[in-house]
Short mmCIF file of C-alpha atoms and ligand atoms in Angstrom, two decimals:
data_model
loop_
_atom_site.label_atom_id
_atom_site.label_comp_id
_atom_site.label_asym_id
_atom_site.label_seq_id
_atom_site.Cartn_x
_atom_site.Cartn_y
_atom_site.Cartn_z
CA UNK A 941 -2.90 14.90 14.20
CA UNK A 942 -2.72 14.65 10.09
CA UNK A 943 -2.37 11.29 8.78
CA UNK A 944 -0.95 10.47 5.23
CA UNK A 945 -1.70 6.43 4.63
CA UNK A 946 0.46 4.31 2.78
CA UNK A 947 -2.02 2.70 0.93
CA UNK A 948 -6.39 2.33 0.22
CA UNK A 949 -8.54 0.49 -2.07
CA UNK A 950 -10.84 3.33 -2.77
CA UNK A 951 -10.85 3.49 -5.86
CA UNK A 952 -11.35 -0.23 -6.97
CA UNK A 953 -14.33 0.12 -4.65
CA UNK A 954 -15.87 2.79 -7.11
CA UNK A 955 -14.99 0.73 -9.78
CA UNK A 956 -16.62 -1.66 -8.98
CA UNK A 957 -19.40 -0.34 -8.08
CA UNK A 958 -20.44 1.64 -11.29
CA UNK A 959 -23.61 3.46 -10.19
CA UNK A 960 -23.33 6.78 -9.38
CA UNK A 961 -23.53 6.13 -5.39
CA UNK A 962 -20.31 4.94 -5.09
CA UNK A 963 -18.30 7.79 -7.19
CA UNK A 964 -20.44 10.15 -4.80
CA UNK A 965 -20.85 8.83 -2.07
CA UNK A 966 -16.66 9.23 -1.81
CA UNK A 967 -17.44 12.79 -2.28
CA UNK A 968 -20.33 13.37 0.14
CA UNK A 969 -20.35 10.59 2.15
CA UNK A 970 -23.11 8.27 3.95
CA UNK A 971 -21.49 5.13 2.43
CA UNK A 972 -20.26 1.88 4.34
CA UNK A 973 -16.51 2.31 2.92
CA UNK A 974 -13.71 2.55 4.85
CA UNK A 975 -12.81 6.57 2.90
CA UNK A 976 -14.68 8.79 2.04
CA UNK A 977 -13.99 12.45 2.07
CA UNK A 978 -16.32 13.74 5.17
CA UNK A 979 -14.54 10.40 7.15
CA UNK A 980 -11.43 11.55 6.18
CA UNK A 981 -11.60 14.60 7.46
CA UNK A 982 -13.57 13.30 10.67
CA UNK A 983 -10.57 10.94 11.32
CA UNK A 984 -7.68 13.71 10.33
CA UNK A 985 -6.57 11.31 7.14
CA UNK A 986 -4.92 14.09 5.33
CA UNK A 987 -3.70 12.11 2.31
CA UNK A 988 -1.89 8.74 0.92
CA UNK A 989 -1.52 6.42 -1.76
CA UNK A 990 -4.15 6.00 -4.19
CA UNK A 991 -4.01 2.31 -5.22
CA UNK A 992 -5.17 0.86 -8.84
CA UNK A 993 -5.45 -2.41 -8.55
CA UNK A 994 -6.59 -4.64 -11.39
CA UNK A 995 -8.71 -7.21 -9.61
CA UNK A 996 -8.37 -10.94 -10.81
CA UNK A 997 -12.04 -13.09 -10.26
CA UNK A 998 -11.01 -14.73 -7.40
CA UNK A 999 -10.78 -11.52 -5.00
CA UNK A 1000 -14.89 -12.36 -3.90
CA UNK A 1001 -14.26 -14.66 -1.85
CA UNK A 1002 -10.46 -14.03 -0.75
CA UNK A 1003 -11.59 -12.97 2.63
CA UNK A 1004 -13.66 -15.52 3.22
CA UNK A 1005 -10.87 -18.28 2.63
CA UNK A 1006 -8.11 -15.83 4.66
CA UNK A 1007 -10.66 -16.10 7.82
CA UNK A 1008 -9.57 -19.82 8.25
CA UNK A 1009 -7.21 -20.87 10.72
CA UNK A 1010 -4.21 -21.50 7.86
CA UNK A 1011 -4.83 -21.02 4.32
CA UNK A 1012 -2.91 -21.47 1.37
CA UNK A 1013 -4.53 -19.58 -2.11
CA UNK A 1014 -3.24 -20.52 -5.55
CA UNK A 1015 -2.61 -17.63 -7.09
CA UNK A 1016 -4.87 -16.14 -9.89
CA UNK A 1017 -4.40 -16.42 -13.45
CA UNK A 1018 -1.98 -13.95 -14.97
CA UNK A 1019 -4.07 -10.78 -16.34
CA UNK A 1020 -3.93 -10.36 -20.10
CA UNK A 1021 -2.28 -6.61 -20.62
CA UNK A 1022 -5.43 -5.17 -22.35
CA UNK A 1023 -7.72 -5.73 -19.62
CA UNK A 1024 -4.51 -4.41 -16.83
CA UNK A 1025 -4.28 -1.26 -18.93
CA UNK A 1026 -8.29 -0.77 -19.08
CA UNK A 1027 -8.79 -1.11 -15.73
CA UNK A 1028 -5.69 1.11 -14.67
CA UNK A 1029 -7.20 4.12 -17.26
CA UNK A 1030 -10.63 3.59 -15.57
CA UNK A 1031 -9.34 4.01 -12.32
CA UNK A 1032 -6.66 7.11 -13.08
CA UNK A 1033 -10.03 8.76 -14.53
CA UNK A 1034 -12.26 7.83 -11.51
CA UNK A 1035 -9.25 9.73 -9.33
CA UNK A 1036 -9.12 12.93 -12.08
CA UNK A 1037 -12.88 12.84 -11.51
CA UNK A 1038 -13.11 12.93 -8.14
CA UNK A 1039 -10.58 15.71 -8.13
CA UNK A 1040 -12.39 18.02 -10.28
CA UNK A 1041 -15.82 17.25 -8.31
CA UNK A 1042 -14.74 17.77 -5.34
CA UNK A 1043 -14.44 21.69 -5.00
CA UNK A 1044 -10.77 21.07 -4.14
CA UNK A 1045 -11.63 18.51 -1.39
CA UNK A 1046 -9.17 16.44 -2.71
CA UNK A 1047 -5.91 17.23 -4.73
CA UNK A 1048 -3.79 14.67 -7.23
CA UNK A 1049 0.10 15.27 -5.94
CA UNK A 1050 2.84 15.03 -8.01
CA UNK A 1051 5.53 16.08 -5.34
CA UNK A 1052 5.87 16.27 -1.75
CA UNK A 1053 5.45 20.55 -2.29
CA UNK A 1054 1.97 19.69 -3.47
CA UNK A 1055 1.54 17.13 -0.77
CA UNK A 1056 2.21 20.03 1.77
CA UNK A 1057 0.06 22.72 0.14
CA UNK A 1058 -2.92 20.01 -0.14
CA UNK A 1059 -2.80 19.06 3.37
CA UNK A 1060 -2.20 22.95 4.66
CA UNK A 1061 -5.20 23.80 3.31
CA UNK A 1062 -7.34 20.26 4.21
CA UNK A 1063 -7.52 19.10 0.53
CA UNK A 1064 -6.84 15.40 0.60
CA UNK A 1065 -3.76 14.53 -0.54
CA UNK A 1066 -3.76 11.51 -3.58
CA UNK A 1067 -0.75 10.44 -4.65
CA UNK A 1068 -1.60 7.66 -8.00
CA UNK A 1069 0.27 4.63 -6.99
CA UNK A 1070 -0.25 1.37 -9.36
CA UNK A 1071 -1.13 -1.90 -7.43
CA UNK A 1072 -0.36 -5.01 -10.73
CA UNK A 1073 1.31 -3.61 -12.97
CA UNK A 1074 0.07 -5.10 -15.91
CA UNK A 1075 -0.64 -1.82 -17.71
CA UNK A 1076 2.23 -1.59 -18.36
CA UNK A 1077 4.05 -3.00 -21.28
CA UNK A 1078 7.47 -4.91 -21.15
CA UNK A 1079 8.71 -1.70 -23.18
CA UNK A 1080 7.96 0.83 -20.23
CA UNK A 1081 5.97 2.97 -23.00
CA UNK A 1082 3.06 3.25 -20.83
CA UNK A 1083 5.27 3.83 -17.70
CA UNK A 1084 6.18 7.24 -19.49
CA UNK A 1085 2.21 8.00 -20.17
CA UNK A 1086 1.50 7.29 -16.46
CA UNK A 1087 3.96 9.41 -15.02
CA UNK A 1088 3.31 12.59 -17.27
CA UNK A 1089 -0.29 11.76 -15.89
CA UNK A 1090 0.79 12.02 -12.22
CA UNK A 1091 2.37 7.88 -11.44
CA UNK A 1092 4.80 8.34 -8.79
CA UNK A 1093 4.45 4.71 -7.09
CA UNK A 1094 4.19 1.53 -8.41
CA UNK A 1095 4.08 -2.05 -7.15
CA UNK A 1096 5.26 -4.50 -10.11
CA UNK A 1097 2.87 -7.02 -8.89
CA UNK A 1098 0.48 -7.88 -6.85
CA UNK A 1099 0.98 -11.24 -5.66
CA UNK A 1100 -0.40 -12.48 -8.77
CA UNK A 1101 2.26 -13.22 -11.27
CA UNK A 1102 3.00 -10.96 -14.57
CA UNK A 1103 5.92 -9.87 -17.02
CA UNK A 1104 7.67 -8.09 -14.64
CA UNK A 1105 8.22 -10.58 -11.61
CA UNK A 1106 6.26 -13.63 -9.63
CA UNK A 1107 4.60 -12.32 -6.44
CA UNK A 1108 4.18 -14.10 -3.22
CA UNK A 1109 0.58 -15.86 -2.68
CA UNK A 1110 -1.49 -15.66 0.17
CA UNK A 1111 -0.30 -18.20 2.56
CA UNK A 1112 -0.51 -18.97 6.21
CA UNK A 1113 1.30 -19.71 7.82
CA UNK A 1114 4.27 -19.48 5.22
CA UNK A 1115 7.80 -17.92 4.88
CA UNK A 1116 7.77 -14.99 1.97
CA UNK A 1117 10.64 -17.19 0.29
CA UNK A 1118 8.05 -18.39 -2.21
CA UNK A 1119 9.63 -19.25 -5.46
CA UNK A 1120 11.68 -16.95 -8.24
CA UNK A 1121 11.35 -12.77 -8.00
CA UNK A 1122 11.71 -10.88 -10.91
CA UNK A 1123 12.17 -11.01 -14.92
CA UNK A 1124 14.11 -9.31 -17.34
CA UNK A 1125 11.31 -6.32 -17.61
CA UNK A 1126 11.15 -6.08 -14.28
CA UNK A 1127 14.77 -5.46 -13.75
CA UNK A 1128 14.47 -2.49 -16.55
CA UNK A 1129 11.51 -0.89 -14.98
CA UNK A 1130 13.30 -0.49 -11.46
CA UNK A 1131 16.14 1.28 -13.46
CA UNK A 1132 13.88 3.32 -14.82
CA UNK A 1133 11.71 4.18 -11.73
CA UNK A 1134 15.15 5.08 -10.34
CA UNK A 1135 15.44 7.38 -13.43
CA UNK A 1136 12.33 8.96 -13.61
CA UNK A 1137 12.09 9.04 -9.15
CA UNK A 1138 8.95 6.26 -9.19
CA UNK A 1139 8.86 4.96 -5.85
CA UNK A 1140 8.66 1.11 -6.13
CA UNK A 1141 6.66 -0.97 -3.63
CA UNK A 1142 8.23 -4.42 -2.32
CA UNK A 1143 4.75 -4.83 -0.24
CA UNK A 1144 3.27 -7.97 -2.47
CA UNK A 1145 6.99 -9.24 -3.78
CA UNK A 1146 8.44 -11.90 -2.74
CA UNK A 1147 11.31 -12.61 -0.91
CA UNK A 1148 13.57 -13.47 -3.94
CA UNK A 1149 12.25 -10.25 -5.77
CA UNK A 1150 12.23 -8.24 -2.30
CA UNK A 1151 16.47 -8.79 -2.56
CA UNK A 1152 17.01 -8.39 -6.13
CA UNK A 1153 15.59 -4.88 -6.12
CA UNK A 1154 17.11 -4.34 -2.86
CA UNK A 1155 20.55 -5.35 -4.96
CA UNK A 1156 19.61 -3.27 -8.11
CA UNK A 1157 17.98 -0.30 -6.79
CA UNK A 1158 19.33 3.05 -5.35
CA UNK A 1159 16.70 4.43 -3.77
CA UNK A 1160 15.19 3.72 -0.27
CA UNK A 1161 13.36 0.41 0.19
CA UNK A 1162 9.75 0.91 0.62
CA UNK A 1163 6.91 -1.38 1.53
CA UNK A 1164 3.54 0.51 1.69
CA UNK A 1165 1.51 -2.03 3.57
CA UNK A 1166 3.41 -4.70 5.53
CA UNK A 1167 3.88 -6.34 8.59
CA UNK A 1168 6.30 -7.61 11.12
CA UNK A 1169 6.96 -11.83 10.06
CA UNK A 1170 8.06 -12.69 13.48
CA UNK A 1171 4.76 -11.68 15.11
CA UNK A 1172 2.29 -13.08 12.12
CA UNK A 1173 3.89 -15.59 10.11
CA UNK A 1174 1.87 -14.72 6.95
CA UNK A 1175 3.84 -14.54 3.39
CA UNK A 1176 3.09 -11.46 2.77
CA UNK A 1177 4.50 -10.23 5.89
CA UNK A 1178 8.94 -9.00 6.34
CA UNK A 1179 11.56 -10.81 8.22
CA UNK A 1180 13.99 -9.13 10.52
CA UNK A 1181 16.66 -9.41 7.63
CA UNK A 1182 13.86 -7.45 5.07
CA UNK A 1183 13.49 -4.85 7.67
CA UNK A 1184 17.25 -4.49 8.63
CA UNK A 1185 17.51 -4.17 5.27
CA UNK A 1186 15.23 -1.16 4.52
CA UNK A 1187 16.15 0.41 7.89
CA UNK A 1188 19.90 0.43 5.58
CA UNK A 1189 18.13 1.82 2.97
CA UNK A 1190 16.81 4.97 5.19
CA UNK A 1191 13.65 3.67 3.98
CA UNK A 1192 10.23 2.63 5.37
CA UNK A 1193 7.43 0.29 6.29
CA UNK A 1194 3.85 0.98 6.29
CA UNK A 1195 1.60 -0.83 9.09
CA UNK A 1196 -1.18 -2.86 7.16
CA UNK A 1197 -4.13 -2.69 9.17
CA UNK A 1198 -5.96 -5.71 7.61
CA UNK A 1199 -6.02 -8.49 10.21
CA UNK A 1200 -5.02 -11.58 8.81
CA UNK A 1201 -1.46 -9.60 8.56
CA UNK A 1202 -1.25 -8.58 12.57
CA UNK A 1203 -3.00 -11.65 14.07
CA UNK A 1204 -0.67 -14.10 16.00
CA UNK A 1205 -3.30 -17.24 14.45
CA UNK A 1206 -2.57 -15.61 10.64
CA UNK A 1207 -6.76 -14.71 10.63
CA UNK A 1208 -9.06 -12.26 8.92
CA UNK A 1209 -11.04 -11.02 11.67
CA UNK A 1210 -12.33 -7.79 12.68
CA UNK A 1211 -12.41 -8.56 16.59
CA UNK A 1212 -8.14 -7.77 16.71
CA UNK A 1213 -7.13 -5.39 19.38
CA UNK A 1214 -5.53 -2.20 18.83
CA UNK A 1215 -2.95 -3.59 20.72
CA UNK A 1216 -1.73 -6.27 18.61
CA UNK A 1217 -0.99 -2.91 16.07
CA UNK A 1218 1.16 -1.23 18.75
CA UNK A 1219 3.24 -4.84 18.88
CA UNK A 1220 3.83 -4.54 15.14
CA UNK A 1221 4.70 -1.13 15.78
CA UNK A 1222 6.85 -2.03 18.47
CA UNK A 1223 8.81 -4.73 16.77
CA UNK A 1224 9.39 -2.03 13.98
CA UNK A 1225 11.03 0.39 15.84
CA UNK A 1226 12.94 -1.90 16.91
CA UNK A 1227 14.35 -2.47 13.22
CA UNK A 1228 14.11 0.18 11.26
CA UNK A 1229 14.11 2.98 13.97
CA UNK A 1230 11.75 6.03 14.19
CA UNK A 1231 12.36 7.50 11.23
CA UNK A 1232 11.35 3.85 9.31
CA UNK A 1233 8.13 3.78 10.34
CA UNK A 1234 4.85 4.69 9.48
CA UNK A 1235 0.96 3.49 8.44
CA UNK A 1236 -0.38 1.66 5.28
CA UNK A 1237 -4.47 1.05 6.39
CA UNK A 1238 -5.37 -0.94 3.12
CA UNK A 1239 -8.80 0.81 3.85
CA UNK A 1240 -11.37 -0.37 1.54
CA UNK A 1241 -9.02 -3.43 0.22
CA UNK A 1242 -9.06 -5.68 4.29
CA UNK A 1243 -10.68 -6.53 7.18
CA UNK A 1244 -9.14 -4.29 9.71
CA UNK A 1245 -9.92 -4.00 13.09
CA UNK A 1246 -13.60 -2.98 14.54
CA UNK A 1247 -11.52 -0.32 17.08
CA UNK A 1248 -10.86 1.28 14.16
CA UNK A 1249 -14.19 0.99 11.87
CA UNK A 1250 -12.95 3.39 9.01
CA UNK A 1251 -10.69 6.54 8.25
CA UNK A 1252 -12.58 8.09 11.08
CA UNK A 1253 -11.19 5.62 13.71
CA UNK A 1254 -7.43 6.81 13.08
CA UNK A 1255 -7.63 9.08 16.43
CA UNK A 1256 -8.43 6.58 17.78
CA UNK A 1257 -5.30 4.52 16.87
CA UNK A 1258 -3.03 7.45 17.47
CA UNK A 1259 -4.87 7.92 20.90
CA UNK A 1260 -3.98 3.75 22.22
CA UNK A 1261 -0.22 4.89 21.16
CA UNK A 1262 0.03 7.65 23.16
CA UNK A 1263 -1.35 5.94 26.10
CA UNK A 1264 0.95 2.92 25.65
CA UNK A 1265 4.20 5.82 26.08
CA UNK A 1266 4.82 6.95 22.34
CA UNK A 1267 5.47 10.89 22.30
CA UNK A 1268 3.90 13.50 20.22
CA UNK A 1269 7.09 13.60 18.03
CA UNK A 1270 7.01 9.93 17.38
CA UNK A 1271 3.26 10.07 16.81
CA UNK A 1272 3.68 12.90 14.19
CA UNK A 1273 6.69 10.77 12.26
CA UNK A 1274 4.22 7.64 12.21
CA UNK A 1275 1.29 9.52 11.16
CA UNK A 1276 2.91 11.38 8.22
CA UNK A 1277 6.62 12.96 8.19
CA UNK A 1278 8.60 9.74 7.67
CA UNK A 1279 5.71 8.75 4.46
CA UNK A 1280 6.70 12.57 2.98
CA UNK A 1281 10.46 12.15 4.03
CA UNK A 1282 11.00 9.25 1.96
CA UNK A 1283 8.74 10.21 -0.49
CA UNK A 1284 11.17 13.43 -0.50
CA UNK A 1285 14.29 10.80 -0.96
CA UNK A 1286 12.90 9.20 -3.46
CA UNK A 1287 10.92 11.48 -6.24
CA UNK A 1288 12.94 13.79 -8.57
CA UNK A 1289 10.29 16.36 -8.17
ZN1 ZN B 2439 -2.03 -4.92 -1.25
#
């Protein structure tokens, strides 16, 4: 069964990694990363959502500090714009590379038509999504540069605060009602993602900036890599009123695989079950119904579960669900037709 994933780190992993190992290894694998194209197609992941994420210093040692029993990060320093929009080129370029080397192994989509032809024909299926949007200047000019060059998903911030809104830190346990949501810009650029059809990303808001852009936006509510708050009380994690919410919305949630996010005890740890995912799963049927849910790895960006290993474990996954009662047709609207139905709601093209 064809996967599409609601969000990866792959490509901050090749940029940081500047040799020429990382940039091929992607392409012909034998790497330790979570994605690379032979695991993808090993493990069925037939596309998703490119993240570019500007990293701040202090994401070393992040997982280090989130494998504690209870943590509580400051956030890092705003990111001057400059370095944001440097980063975000390098990392748009790294994609457009990988595109052209790959002998159409993998195909930049700009609608969910392309999405479809990529994954008909097994080319994997990127969609540029911005993780920090600190390329971006209060003005939105860059916003119209990044879409001509393929944009169609952005999260204003990640966690870390910036012009456009204050994110929620990395607390445990915590509620994700951490402090003021968005500014000014921010309220212009969800206007104008509703203009141009950018899907916006609540996954790293918090819960102040989760409800004004639930208040200001008309299109469905998305959050690309989040869990369940009543199972993991973890701030970056939804309430039943944040899901109820986006279930209005006909929108949808994305399970994060990364384990400090599923764990009852809030920790990073690779030794999770696959069956504390099905209980996230669970509680989000529950919410948002079938059509709401579906899967956001954060491959190459977490810790995620050993049963799972890397894009190659996703059968895997898929295989525990079916054995705990979900049904082909369920299984196929997790694994990718409720990510390209939204998608579908929610671009212009
Ligand atoms: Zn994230």
């Amino acid at each position: 069964m064809k996967v599409f994933d609601g969000h990866n780190d792959a490509l901050l992993r090749i940029y940081l990694d500047p040799t020429p190992s990382a940039f091929d290894a992607f392409l012909a694998g034998g790497s330790n990363a979570h994605i690379d194209l032979p695991k993808a197609r090993a493990g069925g992941l037939a596309g998703g959502l490119f993240a570019i994420f500007p990293p701040s210093p202090m994401n070393g040692d992040m997982f280090d500090r989130m494998s504690a029993a209870g943590y509580d990060l400051a956030l890092p320093e705003p990111l001057a714009h400059p370095f944001g929009a440097d980063c975000t080129i390098a990392m748009t370029s790294i994609l457009m590379r990988l595109e052209a080397a790959s002998a159409g192994g993998l195909t930049i989509c700009r609608s969910v038509a392309e999405i479809e032809a990529a994954m008909a024909r097994d080319s994997l299926a990127a969609v540029l999504h911005i993780e920090g949007a600190e390329a971006i200047d209060p003005d939105l000019r860059m916003l119209d540069v990044l879409f001509a060059a393929g944009l169609r998903s952005i999260g204003m911030v990640w966690s870390r605060h910036n012009h456009f809104a204050h994110g929620v830190p990395m607390r445990f346990p915590s509620s994700p009602d951490t402090g003021a949501g968005l500014l000014e810009p921010g309220r212009r650029l969800v206007a104008r993602c509703n203009e141009l059809g950018i899907l916006l990303d609540l996954s790293h808001l918090n819960e102040r900036g989760f409800w004004e852009v639930a208040e200001l936006s008309d299109a469905p509510l998305v959050a690309t890599h989040s869990n369940v708050h009543r199972l993991c009380t973890v701030s970056r994690n939804l309430t039943d009123a944040q899901l109820d919410a986006v279930a209005r919305s006909r929108g949808v949630v994305g399970l994060n695989f990364a384990t400090a996010f599923l764990r009852e005890d809030g920790r990073m740890d690779a030794d999770t079950p696959l069956d504390t995912m099905r209980r996230h799963l669970d509680a989000m049927l529950e919410r948002l119904g079938e059509d709401g849910v579906a899967l956001g790895s954060d491959f190459d960006g977490a810790t995620i579960p050993n049963a799972i290993g890397s894009a190659e474990g996703l059968p895997g996954l898929l295989h525990h669900l079916a054995s705990a009662g979900y049904g082909d047709a369920l299984l196929e609207k997790i694994a990718h037709r409720n990510w390209l139905s939204v998608l579908g709601r929610t671009w212009k093209s």
